[in-house]
Short mmCIF file of C-alpha atoms in Angstrom, two decimals:
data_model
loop_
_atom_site.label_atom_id
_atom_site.label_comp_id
_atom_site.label_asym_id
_atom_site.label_seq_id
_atom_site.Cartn_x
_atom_site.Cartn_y
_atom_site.Cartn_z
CA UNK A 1438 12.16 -13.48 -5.95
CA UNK A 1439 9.90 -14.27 -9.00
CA UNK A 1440 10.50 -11.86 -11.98
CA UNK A 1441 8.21 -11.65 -14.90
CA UNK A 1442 8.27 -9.33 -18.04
CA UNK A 1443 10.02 -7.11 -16.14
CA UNK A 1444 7.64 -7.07 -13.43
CA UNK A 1445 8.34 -8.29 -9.12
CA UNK A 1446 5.66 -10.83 -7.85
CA UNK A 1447 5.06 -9.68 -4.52
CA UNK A 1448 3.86 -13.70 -3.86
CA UNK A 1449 7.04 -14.73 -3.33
CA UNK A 1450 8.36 -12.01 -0.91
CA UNK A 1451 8.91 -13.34 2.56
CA UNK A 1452 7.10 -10.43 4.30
CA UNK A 1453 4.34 -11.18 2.32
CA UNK A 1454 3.27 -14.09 4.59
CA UNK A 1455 5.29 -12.76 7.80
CA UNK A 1456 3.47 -9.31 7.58
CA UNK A 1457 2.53 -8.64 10.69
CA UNK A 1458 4.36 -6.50 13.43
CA UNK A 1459 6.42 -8.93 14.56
CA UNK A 1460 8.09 -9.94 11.66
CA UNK A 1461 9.02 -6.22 10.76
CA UNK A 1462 10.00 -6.55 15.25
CA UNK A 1463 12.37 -9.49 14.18
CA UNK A 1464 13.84 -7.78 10.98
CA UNK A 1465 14.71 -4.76 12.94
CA UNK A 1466 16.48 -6.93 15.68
CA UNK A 1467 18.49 -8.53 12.93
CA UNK A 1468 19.60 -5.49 11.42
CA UNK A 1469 20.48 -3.80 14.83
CA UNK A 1470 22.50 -6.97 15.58
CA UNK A 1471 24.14 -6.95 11.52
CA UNK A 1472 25.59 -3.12 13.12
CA UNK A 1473 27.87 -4.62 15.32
CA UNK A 1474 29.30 -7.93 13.22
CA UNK A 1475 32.96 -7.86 13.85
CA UNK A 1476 33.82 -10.61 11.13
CA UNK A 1477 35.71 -10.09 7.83
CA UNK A 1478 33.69 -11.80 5.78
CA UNK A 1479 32.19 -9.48 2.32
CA UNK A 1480 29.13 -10.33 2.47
CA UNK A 1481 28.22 -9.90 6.31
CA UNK A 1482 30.49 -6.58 6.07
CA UNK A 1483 27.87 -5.49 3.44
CA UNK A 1484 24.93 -6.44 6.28
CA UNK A 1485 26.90 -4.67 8.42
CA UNK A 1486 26.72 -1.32 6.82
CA UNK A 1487 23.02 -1.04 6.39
CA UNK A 1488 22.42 -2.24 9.77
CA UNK A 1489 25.08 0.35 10.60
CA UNK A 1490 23.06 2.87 8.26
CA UNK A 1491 19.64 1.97 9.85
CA UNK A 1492 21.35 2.46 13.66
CA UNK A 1493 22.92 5.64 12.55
CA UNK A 1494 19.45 6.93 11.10
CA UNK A 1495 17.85 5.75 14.30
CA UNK A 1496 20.30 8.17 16.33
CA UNK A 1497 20.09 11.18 14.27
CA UNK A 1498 16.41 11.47 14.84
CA UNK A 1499 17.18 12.43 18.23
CA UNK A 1500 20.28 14.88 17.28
CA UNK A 1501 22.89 11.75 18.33
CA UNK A 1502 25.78 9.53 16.94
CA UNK A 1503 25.81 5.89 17.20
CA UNK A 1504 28.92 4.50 18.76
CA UNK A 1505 30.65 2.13 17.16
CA UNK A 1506 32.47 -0.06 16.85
CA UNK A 1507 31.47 -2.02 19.75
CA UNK A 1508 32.58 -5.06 21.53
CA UNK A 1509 29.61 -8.12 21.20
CA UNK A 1510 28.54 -7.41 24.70
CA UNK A 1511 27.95 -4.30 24.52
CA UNK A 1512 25.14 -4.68 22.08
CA UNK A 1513 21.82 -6.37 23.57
CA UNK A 1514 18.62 -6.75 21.91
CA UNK A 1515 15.15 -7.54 23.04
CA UNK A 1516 11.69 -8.23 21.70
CA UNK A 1517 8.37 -7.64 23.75
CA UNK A 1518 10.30 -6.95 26.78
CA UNK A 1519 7.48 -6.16 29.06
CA UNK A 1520 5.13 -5.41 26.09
CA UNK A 1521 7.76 -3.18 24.40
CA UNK A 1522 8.35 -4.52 20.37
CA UNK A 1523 12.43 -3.87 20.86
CA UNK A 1524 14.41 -2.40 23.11
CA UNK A 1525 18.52 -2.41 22.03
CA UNK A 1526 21.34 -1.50 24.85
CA UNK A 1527 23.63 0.11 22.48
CA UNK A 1528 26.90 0.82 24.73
CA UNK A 1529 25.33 3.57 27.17
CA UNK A 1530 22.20 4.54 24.83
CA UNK A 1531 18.85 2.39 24.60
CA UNK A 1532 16.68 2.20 21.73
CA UNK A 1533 13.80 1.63 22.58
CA UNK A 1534 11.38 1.00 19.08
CA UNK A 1535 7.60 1.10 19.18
CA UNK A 1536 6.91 -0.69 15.61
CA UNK A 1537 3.48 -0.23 14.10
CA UNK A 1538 2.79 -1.58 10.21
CA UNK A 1539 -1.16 -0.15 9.99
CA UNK A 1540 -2.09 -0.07 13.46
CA UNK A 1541 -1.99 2.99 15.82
CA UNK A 1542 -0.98 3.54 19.31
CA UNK A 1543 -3.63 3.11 21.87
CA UNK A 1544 -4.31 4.72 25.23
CA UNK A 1545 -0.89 5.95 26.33
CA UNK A 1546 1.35 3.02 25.57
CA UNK A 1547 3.98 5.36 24.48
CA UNK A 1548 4.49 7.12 27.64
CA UNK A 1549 4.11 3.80 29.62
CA UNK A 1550 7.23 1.85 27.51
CA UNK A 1551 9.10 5.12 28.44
CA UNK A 1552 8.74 5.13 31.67
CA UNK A 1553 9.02 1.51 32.28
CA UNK A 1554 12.51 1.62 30.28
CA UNK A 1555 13.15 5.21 32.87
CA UNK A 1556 11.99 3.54 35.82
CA UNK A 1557 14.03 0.54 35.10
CA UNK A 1558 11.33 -1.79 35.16
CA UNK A 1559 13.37 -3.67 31.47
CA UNK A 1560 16.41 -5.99 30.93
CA UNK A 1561 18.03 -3.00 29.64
CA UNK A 1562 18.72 -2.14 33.18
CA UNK A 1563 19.61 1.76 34.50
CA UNK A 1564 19.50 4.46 31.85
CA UNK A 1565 20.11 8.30 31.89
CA UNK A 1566 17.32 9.97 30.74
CA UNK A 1567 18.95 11.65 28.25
CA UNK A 1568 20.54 8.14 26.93
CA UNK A 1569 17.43 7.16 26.16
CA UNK A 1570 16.14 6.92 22.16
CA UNK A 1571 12.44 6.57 21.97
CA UNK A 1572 11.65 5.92 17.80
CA UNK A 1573 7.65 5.29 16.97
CA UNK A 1574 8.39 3.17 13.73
CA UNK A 1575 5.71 2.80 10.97
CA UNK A 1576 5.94 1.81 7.44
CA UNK A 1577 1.90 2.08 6.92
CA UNK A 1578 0.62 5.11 5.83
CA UNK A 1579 -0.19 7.96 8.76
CA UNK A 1580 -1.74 11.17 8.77
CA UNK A 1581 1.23 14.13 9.31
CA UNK A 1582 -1.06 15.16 12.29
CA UNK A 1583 -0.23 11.86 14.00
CA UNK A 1584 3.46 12.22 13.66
CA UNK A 1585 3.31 15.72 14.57
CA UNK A 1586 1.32 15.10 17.92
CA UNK A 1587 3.45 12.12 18.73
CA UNK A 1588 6.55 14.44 18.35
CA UNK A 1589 4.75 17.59 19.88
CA UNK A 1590 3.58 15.84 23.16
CA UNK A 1591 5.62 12.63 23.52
CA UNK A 1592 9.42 11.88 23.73
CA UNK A 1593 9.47 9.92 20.81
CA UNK A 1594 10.54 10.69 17.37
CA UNK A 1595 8.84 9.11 14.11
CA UNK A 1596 10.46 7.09 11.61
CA UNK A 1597 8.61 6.82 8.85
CA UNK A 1598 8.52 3.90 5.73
CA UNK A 1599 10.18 7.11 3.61
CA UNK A 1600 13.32 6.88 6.39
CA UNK A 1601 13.45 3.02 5.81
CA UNK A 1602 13.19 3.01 2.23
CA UNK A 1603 16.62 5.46 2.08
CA UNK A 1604 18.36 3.87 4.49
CA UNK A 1605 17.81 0.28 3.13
CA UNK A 1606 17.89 1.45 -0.58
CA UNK A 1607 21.54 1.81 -1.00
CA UNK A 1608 22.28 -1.86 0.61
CA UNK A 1609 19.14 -3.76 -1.30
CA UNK A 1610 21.37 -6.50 -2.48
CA UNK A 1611 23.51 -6.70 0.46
CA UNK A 1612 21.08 -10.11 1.75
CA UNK A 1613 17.88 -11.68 0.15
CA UNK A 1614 16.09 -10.63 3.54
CA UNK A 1615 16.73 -7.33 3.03
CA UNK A 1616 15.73 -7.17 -0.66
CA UNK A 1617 12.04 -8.55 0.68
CA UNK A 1618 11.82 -6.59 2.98
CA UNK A 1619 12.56 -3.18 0.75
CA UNK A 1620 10.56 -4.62 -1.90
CA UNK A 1621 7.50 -5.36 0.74
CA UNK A 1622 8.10 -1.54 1.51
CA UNK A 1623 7.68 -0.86 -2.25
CA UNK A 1624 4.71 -2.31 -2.73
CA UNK A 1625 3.12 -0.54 0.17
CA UNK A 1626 4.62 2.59 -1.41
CA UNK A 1627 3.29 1.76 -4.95
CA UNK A 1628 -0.33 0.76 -3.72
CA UNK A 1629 0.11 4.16 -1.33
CA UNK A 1630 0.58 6.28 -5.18
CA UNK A 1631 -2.18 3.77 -7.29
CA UNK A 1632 -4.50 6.92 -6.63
CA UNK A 1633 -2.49 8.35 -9.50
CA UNK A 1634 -4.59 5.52 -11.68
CA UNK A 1635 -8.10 6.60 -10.68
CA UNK A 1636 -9.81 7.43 -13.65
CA UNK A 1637 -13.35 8.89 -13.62
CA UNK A 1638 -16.01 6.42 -14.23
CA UNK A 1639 -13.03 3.50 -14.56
CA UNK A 1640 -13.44 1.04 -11.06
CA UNK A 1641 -11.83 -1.76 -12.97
CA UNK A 1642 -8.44 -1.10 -12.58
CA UNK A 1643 -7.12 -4.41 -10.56
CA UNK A 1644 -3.28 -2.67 -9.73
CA UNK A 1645 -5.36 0.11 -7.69
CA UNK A 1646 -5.46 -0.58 -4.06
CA UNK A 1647 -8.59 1.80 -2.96
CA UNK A 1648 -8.41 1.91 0.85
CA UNK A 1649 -4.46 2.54 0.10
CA UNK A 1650 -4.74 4.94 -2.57
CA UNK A 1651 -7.31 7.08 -0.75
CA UNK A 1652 -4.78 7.57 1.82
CA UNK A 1653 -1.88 8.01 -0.91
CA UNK A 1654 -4.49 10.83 -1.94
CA UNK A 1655 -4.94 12.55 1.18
CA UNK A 1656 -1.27 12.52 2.43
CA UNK A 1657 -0.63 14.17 -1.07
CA UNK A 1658 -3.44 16.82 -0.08
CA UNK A 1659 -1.66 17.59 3.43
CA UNK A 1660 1.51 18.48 1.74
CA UNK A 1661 -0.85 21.61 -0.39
CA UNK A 1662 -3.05 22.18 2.47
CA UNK A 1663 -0.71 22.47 5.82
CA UNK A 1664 1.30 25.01 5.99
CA UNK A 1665 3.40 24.90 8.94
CA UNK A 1666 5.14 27.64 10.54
CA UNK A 1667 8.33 27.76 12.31
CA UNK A 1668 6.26 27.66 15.81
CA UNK A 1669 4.87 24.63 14.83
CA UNK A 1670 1.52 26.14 14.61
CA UNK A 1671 -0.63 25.79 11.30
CA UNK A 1672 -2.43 28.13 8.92
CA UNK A 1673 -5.83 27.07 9.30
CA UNK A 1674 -6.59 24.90 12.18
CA UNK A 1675 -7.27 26.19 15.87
CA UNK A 1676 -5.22 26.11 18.64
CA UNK A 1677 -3.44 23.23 17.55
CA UNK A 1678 -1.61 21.93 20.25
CA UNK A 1679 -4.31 22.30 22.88
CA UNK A 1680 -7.15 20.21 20.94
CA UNK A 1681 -4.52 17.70 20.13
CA UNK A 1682 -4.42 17.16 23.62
CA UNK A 1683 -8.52 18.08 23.86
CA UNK A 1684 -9.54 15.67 21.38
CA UNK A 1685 -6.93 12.76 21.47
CA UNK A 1686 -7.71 13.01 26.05
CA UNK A 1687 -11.58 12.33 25.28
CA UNK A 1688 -11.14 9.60 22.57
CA UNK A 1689 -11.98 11.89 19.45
CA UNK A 1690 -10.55 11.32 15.86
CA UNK A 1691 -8.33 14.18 16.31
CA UNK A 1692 -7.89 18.02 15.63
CA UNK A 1693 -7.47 16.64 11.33
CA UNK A 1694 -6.58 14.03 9.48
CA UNK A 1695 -8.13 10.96 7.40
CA UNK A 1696 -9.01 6.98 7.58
CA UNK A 1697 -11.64 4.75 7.79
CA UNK A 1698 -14.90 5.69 8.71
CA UNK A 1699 -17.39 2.74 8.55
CA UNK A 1700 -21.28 3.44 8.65
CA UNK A 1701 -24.34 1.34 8.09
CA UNK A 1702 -23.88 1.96 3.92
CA UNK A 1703 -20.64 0.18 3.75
CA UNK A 1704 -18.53 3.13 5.17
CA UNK A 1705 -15.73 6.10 3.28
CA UNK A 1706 -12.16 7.21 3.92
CA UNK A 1707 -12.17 10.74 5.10
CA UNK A 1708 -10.59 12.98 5.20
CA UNK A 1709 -11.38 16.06 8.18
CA UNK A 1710 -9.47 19.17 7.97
CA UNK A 1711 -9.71 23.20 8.56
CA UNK A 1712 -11.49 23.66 11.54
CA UNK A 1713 -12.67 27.30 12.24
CA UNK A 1714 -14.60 28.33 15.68
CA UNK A 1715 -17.99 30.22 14.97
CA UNK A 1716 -20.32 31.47 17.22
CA UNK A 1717 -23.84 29.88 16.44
CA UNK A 1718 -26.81 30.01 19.04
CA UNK A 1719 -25.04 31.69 21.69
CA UNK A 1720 -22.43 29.09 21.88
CA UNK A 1721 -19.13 28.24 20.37
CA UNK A 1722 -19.24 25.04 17.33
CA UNK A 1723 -16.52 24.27 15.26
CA UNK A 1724 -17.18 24.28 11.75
CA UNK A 1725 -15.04 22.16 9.11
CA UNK A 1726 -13.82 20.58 6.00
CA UNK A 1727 -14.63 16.73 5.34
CA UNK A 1728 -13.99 14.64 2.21
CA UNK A 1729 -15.62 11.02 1.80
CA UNK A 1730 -14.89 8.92 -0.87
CA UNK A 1731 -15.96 5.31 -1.29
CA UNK A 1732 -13.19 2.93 -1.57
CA UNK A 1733 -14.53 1.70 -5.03
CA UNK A 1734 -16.03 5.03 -6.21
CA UNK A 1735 -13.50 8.13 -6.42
CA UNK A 1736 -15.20 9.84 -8.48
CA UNK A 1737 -18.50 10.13 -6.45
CA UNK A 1738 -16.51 11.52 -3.43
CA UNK A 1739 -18.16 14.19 -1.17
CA UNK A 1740 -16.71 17.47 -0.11
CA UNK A 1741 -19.10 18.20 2.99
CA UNK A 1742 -19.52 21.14 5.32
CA UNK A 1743 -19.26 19.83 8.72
CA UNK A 1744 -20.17 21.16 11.90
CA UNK A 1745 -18.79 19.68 15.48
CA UNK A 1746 -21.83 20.25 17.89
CA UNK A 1747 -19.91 19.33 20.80
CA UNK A 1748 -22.38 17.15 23.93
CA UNK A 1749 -24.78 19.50 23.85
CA UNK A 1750 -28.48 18.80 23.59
CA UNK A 1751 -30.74 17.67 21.07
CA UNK A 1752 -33.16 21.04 20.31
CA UNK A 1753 -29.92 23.40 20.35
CA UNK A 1754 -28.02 20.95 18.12
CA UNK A 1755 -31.22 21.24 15.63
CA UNK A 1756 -30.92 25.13 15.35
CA UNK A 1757 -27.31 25.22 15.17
CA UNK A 1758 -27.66 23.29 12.56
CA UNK A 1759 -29.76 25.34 10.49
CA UNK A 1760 -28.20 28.53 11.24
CA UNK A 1761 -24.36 27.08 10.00
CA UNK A 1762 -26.19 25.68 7.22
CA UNK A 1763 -27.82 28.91 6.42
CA UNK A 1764 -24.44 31.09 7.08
CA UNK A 1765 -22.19 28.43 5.34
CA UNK A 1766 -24.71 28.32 1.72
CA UNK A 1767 -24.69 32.31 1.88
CA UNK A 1768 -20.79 32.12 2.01
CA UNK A 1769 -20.36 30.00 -0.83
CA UNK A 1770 -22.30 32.01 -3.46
CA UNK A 1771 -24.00 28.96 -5.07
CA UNK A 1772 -21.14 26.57 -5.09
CA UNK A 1773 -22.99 24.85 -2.22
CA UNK A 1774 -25.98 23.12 -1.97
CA UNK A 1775 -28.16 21.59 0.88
CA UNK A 1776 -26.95 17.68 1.98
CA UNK A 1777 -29.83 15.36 0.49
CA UNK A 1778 -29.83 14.19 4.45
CA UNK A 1779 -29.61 16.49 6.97
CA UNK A 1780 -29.42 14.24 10.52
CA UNK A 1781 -29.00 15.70 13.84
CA UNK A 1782 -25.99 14.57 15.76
CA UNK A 1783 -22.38 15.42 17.21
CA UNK A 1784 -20.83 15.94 13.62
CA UNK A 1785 -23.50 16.82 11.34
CA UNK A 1786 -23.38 17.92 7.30
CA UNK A 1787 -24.80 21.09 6.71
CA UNK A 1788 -23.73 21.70 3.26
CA UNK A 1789 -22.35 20.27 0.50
CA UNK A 1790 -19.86 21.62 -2.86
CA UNK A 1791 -22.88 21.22 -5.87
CA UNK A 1792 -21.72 18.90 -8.25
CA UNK A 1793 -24.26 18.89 -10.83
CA UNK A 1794 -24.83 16.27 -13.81
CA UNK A 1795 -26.11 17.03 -17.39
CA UNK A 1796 -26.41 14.49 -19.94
CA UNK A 1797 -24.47 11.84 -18.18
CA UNK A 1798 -21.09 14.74 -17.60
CA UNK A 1799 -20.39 15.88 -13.89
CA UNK A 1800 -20.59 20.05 -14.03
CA UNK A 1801 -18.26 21.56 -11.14
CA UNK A 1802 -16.96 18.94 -9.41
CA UNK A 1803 -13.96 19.39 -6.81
CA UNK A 1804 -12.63 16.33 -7.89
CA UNK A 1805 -11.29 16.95 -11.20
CA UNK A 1806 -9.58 14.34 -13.41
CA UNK A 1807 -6.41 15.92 -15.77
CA UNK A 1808 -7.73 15.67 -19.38
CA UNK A 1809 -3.60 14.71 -20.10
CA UNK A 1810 -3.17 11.60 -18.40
CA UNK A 1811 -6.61 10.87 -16.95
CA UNK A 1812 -5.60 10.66 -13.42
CA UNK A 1813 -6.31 13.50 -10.45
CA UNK A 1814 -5.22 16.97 -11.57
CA UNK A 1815 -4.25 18.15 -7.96
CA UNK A 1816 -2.88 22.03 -8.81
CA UNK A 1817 -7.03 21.68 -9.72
CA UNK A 1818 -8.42 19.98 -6.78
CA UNK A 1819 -6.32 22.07 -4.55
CA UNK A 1820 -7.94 25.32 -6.02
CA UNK A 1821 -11.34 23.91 -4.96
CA UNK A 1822 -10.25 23.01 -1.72
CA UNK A 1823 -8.85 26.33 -0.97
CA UNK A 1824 -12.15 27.86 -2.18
CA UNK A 1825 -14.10 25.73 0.45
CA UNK A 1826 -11.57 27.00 2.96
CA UNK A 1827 -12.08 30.74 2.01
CA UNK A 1828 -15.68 30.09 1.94
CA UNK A 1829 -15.45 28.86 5.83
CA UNK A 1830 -12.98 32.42 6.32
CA UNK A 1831 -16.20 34.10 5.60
CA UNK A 1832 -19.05 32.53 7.95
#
């Protein structure tokens, strides 16, 4: 570790060269195997209780104890056992880890590793169902959608870079591996919160990561925006649990939720939310809530009126259209204003919140910057953004 005034140079971190998933696959063998050292000596005794505090944290997300202690073969590990990133025979429970860093799940992987490790088709041999501990692990950045459709419709639990961060926190100068590897976590954490920095009309800033603070900025907007009831259904978004399975069966982006969206100008985050079925030509559309913001250029961001046309054909696609973007202006009472470019497609624009500019100043923007510290005043943003959804309530 390289320290200077007072500041950590990520450059010399380990897991800054071994970044990928199979390095973080590797670390999380070594500190399942740490769990079970049955030495004396002080400093693998302190490895031993945060490996003991990761496998304990593991368990609980499924409502279970670890056992321990155990005798050395007892405890067997594996990496990419047929295509699975770790699978651990702990006693008469198996772990079995899927371990992402910024990638997601494809296809139905998840359900496949499960029912390879059910079907014993793995060296962890025969398993009771209920002895079985599937854990989706992911210290990037995620959308709460995806962790609540991967809990909602898979057996696996989510454990987040949050989880890892407490569990590892308490133990960071137990080894030097572990102290990269929490302060790897940090900086993903810290370049997750850099959207704190933006400033308006200020791109300079060289400690902002954009692409990471955008979704630092959205994730912060889900925790205003979805309210969650005990049912697990949501104030504002449409049969949730069926269009998971709707949109996620036919390859869609999902029912909400942001990332990357790359087009032929050089591409936005976005960020889709508060969908709301309206009748428009005879036919149902789904009408929604998008932000886009350029990875270099907060403070131009969009807040667009969306509408989800569906497969349907060209001509009826061009009058739905018009008649959402007709409804949707009437509904906002001149806080809207018509897209410069209105194109005809699956997901089309069909209004946008008027930010108008006089003498160089923004007037009514939704993105507003706090006058204290410069940076995003969310209670602000928030207020706009529940505007746009009331305007939606009344199409």
């Amino acid at each position: 570790m390289s320290e200077e005034n007072g500041t950590y140079d990520i450059s010399y971190n380990l897991f800054n060269y071994g970044y990928k998933e199979l390095t973080q696959d590797a670390f999380i063998c070594w500190l399942i195997k740490w769990a079970y050292y049955n030495g004396t000596k002080d400093e693998g005794l302190k490895i031993q209780k945060c490996g003991l505090d990761f496998v304990n944290a593991l368990f609980a997300k499924h409502g279970k104890e670890a056992p321990h202690p155990l005798e050395p073969d007892k405890v067997k590990i594996w990496q990419q056992d047929n295509s699975i990133d770790v699978l651990a025979r702990i006693g008469k429970y198996v772990l079995l880890v899927e371990d992402k860093t910024g990638t997601k799940e494809h296809g139905k992987q998840l359900n496949d590793y499960y029912k390879k490790v059910l079907n014993e088709k793995t060296k962890a041999g025969k398993v009771n169902k209920e002895d079985i501990l599937p854990i989706y692990l992911k210290t990037g950045n995620q959308p709460l959608g995806d962790k609540l459709r991967i809990e909602g419709s898979t057996e696996y639990k989510v454990f987040e870079r949050k989880d890892f961060l407490d569990v590892i926190k308490p133990c960071y100068e137990a080894h030097s591996i572990i102290s990269d590897f929490y302060n790897h976590l940090m900086h993903k954490e810290e370049a997750t919160n850099s959207y704190e920095k933006w400033r308006e009309n200020d791109n300079e800033n060289k400690e902002i990561n954009y692409w990471s603070s955008c979704e630092g900025f959205f994730r912060e907007l889900e925790n205003h925006l979805v309210v969650i009831n005990k049912d697990n259904s949501m104030v504002g978004f449409d049969e949730i649990k069926n269009t998971w399975k709707r949109s996620w069966s036919n390859g869609n982006l999902g029912v909400w939720g942001w990332d990357r969206v790359n087009n032929r100008s050089g591409g936005f985050f976005g960020f889709w939310w508060y969908f709301k079925t309206v009748e428009s030509c005879e036919v149902d559309v789904a009408i929604y809530l998008q932000l886009e913001i350029k990875h270099d250029k907060p403070e131009d961001g969009k807040l667009c009126f969306k509408v989800d046309a569906g497969e349907l054909d060209k001509g009826l696609r061009s009058k739905i259209k018009w008649d959402c973007h007709s409804r949707i202006l009437k509904a906002g009472n001149k806080l809207l204003r018509k897209p410069n470019v209105m194109r005809i497609g699956r997901w089309m624009t069909v209004a946008q919140w008027d930010v108008q500019c006089k003498d160089g100043h923004k007037q009514n923007p939704w993105l507003i910057f706090n006058n204290a510290n410069g940076g995003p005043d969310i209670p602000a943003i928030i207020k706009n953004l529940i505007e746009a959804q009331s305007i939606l309530d009344r199409v």
